[in-house]
mmCIF file of C-alpha atoms in Angstrom:
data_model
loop_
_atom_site.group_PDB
_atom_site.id
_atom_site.type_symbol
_atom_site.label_atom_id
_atom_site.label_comp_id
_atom_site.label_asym_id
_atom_site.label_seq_id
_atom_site.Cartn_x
_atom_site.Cartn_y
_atom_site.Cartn_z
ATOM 1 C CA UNK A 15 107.682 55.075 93.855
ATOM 2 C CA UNK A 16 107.031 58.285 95.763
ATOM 3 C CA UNK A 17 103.410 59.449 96.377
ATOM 4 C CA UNK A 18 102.371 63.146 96.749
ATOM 5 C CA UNK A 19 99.663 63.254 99.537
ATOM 6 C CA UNK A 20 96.890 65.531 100.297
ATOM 7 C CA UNK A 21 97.001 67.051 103.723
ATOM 8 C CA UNK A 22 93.788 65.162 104.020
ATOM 9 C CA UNK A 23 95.062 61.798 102.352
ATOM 10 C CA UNK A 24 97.864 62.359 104.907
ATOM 11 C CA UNK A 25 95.539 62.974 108.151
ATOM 12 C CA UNK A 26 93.747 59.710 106.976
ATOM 13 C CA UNK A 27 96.550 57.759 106.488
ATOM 14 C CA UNK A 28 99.087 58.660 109.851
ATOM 15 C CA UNK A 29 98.730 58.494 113.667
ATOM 16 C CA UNK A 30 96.220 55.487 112.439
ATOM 17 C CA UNK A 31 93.652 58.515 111.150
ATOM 18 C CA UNK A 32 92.964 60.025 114.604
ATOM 19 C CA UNK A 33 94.037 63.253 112.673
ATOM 20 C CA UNK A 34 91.334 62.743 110.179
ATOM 21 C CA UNK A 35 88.718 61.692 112.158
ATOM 22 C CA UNK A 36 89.016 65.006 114.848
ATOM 23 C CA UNK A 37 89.174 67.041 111.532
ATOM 24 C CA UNK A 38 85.622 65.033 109.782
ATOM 25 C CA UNK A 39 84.252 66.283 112.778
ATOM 26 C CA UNK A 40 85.570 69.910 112.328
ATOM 27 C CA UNK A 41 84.255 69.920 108.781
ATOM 28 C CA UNK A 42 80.887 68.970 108.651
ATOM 29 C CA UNK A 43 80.142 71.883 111.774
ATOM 30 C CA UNK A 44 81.444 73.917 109.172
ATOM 31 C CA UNK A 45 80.245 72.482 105.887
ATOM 32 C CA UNK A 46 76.902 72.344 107.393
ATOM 33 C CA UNK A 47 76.366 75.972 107.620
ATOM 34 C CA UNK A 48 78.318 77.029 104.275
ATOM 35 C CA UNK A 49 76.489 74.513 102.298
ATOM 36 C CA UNK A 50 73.278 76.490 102.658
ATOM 37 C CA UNK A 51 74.495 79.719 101.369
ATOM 38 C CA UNK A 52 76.231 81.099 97.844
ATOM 39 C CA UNK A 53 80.005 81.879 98.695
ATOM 40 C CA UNK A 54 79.302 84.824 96.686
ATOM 41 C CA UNK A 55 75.846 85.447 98.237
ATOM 42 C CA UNK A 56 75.587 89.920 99.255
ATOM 43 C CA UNK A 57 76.235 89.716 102.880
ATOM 44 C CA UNK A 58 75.200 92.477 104.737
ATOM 45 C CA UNK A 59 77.870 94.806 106.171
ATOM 46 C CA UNK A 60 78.684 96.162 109.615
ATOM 47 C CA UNK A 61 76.982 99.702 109.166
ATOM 48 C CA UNK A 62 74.634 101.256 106.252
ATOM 49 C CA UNK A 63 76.738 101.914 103.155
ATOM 50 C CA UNK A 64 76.792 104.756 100.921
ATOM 51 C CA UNK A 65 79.140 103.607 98.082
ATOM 52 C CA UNK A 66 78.488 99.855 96.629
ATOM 53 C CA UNK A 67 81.019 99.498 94.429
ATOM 54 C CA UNK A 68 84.683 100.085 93.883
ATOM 55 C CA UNK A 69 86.676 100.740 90.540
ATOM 56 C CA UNK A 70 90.393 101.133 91.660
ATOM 57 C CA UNK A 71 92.337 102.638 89.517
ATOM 58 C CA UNK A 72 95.714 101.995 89.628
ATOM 59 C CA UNK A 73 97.782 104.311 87.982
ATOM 60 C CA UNK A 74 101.881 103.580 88.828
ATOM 61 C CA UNK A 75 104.277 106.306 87.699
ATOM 62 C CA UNK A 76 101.876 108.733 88.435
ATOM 63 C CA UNK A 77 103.296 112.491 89.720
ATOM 64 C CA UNK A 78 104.446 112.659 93.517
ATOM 65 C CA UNK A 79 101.772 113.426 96.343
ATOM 66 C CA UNK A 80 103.547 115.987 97.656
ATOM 67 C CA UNK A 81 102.491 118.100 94.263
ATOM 68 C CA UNK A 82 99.087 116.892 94.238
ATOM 69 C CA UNK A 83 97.231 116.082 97.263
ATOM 70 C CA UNK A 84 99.579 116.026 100.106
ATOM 71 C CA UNK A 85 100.363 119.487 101.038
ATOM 72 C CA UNK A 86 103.214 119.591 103.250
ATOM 73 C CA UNK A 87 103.222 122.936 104.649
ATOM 74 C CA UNK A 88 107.042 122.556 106.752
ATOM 75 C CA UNK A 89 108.820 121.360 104.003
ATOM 76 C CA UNK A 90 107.955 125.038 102.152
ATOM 77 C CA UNK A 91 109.281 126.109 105.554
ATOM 78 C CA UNK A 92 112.103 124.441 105.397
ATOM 79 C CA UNK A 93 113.304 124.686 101.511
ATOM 80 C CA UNK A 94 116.847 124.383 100.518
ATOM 81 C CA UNK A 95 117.485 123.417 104.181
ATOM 82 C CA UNK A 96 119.565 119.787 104.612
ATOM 83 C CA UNK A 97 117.162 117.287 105.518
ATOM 84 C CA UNK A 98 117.284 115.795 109.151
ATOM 85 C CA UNK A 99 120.545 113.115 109.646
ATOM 86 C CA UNK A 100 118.596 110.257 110.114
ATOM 87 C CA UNK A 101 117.254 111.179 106.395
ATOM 88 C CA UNK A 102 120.687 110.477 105.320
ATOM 89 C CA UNK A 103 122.030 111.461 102.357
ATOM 90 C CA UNK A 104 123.438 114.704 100.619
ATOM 91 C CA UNK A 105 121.111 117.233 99.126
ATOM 92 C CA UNK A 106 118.466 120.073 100.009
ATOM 93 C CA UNK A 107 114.874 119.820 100.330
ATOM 94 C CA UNK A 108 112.799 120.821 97.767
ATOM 95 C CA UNK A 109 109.405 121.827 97.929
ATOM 96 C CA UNK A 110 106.317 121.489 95.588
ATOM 97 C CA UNK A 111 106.533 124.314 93.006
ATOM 98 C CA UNK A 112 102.941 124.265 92.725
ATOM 99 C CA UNK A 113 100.471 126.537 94.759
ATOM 100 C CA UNK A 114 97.840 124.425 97.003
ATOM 101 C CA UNK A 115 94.389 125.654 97.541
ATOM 102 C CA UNK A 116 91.855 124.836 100.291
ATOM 103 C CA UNK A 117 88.788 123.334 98.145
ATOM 104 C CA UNK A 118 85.178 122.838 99.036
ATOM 105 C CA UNK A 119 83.445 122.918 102.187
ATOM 106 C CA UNK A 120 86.042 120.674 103.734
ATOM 107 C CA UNK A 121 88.763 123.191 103.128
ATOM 108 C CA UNK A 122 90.784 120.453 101.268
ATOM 109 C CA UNK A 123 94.194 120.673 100.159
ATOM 110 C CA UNK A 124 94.476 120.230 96.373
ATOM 111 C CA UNK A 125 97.356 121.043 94.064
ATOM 112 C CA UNK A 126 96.765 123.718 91.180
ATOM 113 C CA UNK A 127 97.414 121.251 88.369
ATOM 114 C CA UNK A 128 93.995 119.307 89.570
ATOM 115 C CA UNK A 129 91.496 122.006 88.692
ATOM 116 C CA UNK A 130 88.490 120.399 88.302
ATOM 117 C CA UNK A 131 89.430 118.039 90.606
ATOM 118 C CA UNK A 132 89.222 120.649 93.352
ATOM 119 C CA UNK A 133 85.585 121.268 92.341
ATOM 120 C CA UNK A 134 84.624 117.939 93.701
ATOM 121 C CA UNK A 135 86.576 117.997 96.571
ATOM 122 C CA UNK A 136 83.397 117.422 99.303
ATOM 123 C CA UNK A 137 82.795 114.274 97.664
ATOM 124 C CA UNK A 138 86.582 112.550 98.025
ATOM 125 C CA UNK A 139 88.185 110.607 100.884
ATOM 126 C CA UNK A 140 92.188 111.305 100.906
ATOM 127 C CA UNK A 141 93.961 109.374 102.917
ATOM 128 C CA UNK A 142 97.402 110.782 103.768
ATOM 129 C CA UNK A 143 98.463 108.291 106.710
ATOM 130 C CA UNK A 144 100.060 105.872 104.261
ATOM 131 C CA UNK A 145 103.606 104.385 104.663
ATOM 132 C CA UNK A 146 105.305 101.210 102.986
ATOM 133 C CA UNK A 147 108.847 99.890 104.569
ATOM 134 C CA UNK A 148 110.505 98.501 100.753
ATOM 135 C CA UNK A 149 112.941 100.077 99.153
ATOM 136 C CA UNK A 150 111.916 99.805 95.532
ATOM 137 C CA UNK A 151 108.451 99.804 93.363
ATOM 138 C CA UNK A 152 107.982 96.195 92.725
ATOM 139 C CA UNK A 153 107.576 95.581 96.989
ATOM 140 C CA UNK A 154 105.290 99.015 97.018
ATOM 141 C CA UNK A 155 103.267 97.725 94.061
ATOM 142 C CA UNK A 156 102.778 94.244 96.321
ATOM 143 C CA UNK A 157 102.366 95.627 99.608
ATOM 144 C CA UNK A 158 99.804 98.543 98.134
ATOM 145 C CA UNK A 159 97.460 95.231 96.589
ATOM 146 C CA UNK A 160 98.264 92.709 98.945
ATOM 147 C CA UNK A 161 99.168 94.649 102.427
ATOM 148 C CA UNK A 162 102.727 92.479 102.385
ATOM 149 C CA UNK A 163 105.778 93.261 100.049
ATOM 150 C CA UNK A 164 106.896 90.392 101.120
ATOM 151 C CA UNK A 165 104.076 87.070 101.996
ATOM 152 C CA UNK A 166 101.779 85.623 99.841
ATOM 153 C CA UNK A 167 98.350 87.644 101.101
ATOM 154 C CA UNK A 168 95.041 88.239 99.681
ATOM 155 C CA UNK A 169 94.463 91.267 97.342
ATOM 156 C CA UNK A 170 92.486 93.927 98.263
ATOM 157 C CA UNK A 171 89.831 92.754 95.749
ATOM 158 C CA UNK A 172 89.652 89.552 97.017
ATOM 159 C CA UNK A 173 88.871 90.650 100.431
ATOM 160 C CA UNK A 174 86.274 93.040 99.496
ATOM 161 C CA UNK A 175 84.406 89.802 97.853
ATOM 162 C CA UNK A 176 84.750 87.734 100.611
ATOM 163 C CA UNK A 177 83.456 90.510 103.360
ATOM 164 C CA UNK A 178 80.820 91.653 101.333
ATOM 165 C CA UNK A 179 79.792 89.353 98.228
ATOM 166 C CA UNK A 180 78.707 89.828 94.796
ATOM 167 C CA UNK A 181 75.361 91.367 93.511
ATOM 168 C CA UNK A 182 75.978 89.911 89.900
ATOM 169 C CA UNK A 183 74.702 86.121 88.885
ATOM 170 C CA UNK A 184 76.335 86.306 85.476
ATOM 171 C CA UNK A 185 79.194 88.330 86.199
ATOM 172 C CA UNK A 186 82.404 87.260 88.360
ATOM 173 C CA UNK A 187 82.397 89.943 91.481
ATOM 174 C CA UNK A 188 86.165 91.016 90.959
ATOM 175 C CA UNK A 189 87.617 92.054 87.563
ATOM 176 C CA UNK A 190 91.096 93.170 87.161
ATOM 177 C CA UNK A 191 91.274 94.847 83.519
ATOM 178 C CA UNK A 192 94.934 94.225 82.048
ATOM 179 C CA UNK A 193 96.904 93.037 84.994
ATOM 180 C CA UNK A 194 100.571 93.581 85.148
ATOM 181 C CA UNK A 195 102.158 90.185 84.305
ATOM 182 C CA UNK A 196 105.299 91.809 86.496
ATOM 183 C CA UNK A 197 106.073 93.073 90.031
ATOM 184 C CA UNK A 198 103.704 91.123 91.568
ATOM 185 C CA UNK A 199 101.926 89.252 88.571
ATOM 186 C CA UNK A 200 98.674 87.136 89.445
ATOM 187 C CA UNK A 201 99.417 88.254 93.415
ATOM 188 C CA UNK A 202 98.291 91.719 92.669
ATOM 189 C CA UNK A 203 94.232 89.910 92.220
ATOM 190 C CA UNK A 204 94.867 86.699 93.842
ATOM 191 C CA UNK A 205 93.150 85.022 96.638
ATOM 192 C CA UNK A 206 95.747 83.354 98.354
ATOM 193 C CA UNK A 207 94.531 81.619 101.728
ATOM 194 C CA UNK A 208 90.924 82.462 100.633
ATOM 195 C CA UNK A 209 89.044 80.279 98.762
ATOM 196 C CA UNK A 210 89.709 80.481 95.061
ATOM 197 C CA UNK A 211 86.855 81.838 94.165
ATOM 198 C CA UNK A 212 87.001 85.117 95.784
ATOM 199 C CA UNK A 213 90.448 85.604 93.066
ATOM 200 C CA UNK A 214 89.985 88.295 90.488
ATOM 201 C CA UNK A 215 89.317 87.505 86.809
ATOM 202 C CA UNK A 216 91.838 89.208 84.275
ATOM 203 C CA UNK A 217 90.390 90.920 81.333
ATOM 204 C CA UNK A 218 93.667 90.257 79.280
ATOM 205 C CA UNK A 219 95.260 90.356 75.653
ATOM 206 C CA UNK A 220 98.961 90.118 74.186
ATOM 207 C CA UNK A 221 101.978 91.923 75.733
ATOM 208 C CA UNK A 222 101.463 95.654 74.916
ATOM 209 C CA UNK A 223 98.239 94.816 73.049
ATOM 210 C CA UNK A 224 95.514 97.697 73.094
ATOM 211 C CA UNK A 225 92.534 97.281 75.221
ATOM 212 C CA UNK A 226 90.405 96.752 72.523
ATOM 213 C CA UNK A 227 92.111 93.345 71.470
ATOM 214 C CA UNK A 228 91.726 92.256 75.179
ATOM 215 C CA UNK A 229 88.759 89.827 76.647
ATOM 216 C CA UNK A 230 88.154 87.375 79.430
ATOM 217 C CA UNK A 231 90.144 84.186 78.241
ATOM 218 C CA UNK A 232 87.971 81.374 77.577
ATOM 219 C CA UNK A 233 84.553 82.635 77.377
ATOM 220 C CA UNK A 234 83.244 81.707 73.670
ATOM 221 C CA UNK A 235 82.443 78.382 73.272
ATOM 222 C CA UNK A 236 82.466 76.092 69.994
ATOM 223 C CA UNK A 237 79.393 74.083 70.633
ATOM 224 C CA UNK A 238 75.453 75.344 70.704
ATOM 225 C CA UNK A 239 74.530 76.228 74.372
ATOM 226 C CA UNK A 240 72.373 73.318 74.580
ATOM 227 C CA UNK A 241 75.415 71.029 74.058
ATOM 228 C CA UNK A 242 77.500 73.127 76.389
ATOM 229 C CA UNK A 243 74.802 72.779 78.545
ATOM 230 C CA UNK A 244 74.881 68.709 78.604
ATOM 231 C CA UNK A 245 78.792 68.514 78.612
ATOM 232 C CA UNK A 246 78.911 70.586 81.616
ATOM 233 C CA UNK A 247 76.683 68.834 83.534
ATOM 234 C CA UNK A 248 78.617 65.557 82.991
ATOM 235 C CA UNK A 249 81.809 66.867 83.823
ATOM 236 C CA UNK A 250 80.238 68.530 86.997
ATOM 237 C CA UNK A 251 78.956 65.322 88.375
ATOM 238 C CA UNK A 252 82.816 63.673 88.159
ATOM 239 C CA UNK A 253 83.803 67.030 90.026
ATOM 240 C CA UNK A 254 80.913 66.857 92.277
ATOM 241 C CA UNK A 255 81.285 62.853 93.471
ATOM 242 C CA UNK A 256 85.060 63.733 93.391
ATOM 243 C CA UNK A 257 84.058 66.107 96.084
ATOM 244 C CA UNK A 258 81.912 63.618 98.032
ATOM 245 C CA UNK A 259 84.936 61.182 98.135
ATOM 246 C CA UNK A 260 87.460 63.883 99.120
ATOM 247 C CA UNK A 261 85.348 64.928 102.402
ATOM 248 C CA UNK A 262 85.395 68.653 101.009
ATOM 249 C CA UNK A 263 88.034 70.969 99.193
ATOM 250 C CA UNK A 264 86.991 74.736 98.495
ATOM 251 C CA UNK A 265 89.371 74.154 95.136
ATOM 252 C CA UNK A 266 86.880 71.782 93.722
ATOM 253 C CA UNK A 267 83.933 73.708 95.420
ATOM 254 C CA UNK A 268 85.466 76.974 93.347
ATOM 255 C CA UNK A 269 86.206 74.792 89.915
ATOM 256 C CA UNK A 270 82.188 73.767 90.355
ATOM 257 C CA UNK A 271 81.439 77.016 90.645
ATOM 258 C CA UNK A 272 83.694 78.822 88.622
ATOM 259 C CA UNK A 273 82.317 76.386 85.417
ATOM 260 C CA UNK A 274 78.852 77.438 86.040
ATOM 261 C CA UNK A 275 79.845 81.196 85.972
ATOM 262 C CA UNK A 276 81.642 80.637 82.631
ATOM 263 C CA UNK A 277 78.501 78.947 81.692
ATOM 264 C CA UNK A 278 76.549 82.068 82.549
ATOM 265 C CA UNK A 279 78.889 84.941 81.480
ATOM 266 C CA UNK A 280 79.052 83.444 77.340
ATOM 267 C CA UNK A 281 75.949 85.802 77.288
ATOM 268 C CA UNK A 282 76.592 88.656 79.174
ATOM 269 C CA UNK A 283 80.066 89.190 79.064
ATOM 270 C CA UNK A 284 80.294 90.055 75.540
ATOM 271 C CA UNK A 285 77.633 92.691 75.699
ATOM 272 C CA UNK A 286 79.067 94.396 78.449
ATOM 273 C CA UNK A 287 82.525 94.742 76.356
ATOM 274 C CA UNK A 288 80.869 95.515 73.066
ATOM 275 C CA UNK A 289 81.238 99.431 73.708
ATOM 276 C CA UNK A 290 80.265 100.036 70.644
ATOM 277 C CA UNK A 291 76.700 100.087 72.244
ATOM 278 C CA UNK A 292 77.795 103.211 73.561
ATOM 279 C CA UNK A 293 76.181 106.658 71.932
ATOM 280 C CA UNK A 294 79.486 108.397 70.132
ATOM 281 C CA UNK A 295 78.993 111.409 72.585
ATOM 282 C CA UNK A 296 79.839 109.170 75.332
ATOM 283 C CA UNK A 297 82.767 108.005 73.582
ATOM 284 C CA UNK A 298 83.358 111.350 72.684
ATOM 285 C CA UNK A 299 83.444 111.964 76.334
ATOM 286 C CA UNK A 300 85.338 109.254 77.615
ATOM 287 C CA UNK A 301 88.236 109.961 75.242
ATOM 288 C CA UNK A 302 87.823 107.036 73.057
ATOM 289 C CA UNK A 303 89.602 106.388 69.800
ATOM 290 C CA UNK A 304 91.883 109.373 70.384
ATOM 291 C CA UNK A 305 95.328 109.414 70.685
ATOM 292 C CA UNK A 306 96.647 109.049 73.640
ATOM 293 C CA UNK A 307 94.146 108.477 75.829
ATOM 294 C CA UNK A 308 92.131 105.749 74.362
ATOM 295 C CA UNK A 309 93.486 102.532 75.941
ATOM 296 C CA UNK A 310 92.679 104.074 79.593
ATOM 297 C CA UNK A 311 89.233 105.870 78.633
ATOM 298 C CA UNK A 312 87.967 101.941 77.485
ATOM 299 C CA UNK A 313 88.974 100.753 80.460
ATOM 300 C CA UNK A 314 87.027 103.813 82.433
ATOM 301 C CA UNK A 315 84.003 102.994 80.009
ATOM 302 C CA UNK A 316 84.124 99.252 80.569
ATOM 303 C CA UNK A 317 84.690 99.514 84.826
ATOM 304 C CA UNK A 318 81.785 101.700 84.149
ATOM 305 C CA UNK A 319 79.669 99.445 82.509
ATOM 306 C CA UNK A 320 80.867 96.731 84.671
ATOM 307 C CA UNK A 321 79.544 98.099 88.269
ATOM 308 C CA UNK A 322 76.217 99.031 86.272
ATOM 309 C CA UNK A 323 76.277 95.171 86.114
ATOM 310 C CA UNK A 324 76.395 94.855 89.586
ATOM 311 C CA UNK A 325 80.198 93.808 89.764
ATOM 312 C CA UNK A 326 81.483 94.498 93.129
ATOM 313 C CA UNK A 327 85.476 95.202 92.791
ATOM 314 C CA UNK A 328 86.432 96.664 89.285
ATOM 315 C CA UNK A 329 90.487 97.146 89.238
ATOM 316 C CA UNK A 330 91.698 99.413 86.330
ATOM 317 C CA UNK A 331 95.737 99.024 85.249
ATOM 318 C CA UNK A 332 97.474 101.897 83.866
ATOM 319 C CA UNK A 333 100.746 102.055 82.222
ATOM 320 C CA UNK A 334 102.104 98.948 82.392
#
């Protein structure tokens, strides 16, 4: 009968556990210092911060940025000219037919069509440098979450929680808000090499379901929080003497963990959906119950009331 081994099982068990015992020694440097400290503790970054929090909203399908925030000031030069051969392909260049306006202090570029979004120009970042090698959306959508459009890698999410932490006890630190099951699926808010808990949490619902049907899977229980209380507890001491045999795994470390969060977010979780705590001119404000834009002005309102939680990585999904 075949036997599926651990990479640990496997360094105990070959090369008479030399493997094993140069790794035991490995570990407990390491566990000896991570032990102390939260995997989700705030660490302190590199230089002062001005923002704290990011809600990343990520719209696919949205207009091009050459006729919104990209001006590109030769290709009006050169309209209805054939593009350079190593372009390839037949056709002339077109150029935005909208008019571009320096905005702000800064003197930034913005298209016409964004208004108001030109009055706030001093206080956005564009970055224009951006460049992806795939050939089709699926391998952008990848490469723009993960860095890769092709290799299993961290999402951008994930990494912000591991370099900088979370500042919420009751709250996980990174929330994607109906994740595209396609092009990408749990990759786009997945943790990859990273320890699992540093993955993000969906806020999900049925296929094409509205926002307001959605919620974090899993969260109500069926027993009185006392009795929660004293099964958890004896299923986290199998997982914790599980971990004591095993030497260390961050996969049970993140399961301990993630069961105590659950624990934790049956009471705040639902209060910070419930936007019906919201006064109706906020609503009112945000768009909500309004055709169409009510599915994407909850999820503005909840990412909102989200980082007022303390949630460190809030990822919004539009149109999918």
């Amino acid at each position: 009968m075949n036997q599926i081994l651990t990479r640990r099982e496997m360094l105990q068990r070959c090369g008479c556990g030399f493997g094993y015992l140069a790794f035991s020694s490995i570990f407990a440097s390491i566990a000896q210092s991570h032990a102390a400290t939260n995997p989700l503790a705030v660490r302190p970054p590199h230089f002062a911060p001005r923002a704290r929090r990011v809600i990343f909203l990520f719209m696919p399908g949205g207009p091009s940025h050459v006729d919104t925030f990209d001006y590109k000031p030769a290709l009006q030069r050169d309209a209805e000219k054939s593009p350079p051969s190593s372009a390839g392909g037949p056709g002339k260049l077109m150029p935005s037919p909208f008019a571009f306006h320096r905005c702000g202090q800064s003197g930034l570029e913005i298209s016409e069509i964004f208004p108001e979004i030109g009055k706030c120009a001093d206080d956005l970042c564009l970055i224009r440098g951006m460049h992806t090698n795939g050939q089709d959306h699926s391998q952008a959508i990848l490469k723009l979450h993960t860095g890769s459009e092709n290799q299993t890698r961290p999402s951008v999410g994930s990494w912000v929680l591991y370099g900088l932490g979370s500042r919420s006890e009751n709250l996980p630190g990174f929330i994607t808000i109906t994740p595209s099951m396609i092009a990408g699926g749990a990759q786009l808010y997945g943790s990859a090499f990273l320890p699992a808990v540093y993955q993000g949490t969906p806020i999900t619902g049925q296929a094409g379901a509205a926002l307001s049907q959605a919620q974090i899977r899993h969260i109500k229980g069926d027993l009185p929080a006392d009795l929660q209380r004293q099964q958890l507890d004896f299923v986290q001491s199998l997982n914790r003497a599980h971990l004591a045999r095993t030497g260390g795994d961050d996969q049970i470390e993140s399961v301990i963990e993630s069961y105590e969060l659950a624990f934790r977010m049956q009471t705040e979780a639902p209060e910070v959906m419930d936007l019906s705590r919201e006064p109706a001119e906020m609503l009112e404000m945000y768009g909500v119950d309004r055709t169409p834009t009510d599915n994407f002005a909850r999820q503005c309102l909840l990412a909102r009331r989200l980082a007022e939680k303390g949630v460190r990585f809030i990822q919004l999904n539009h149109n999918f």
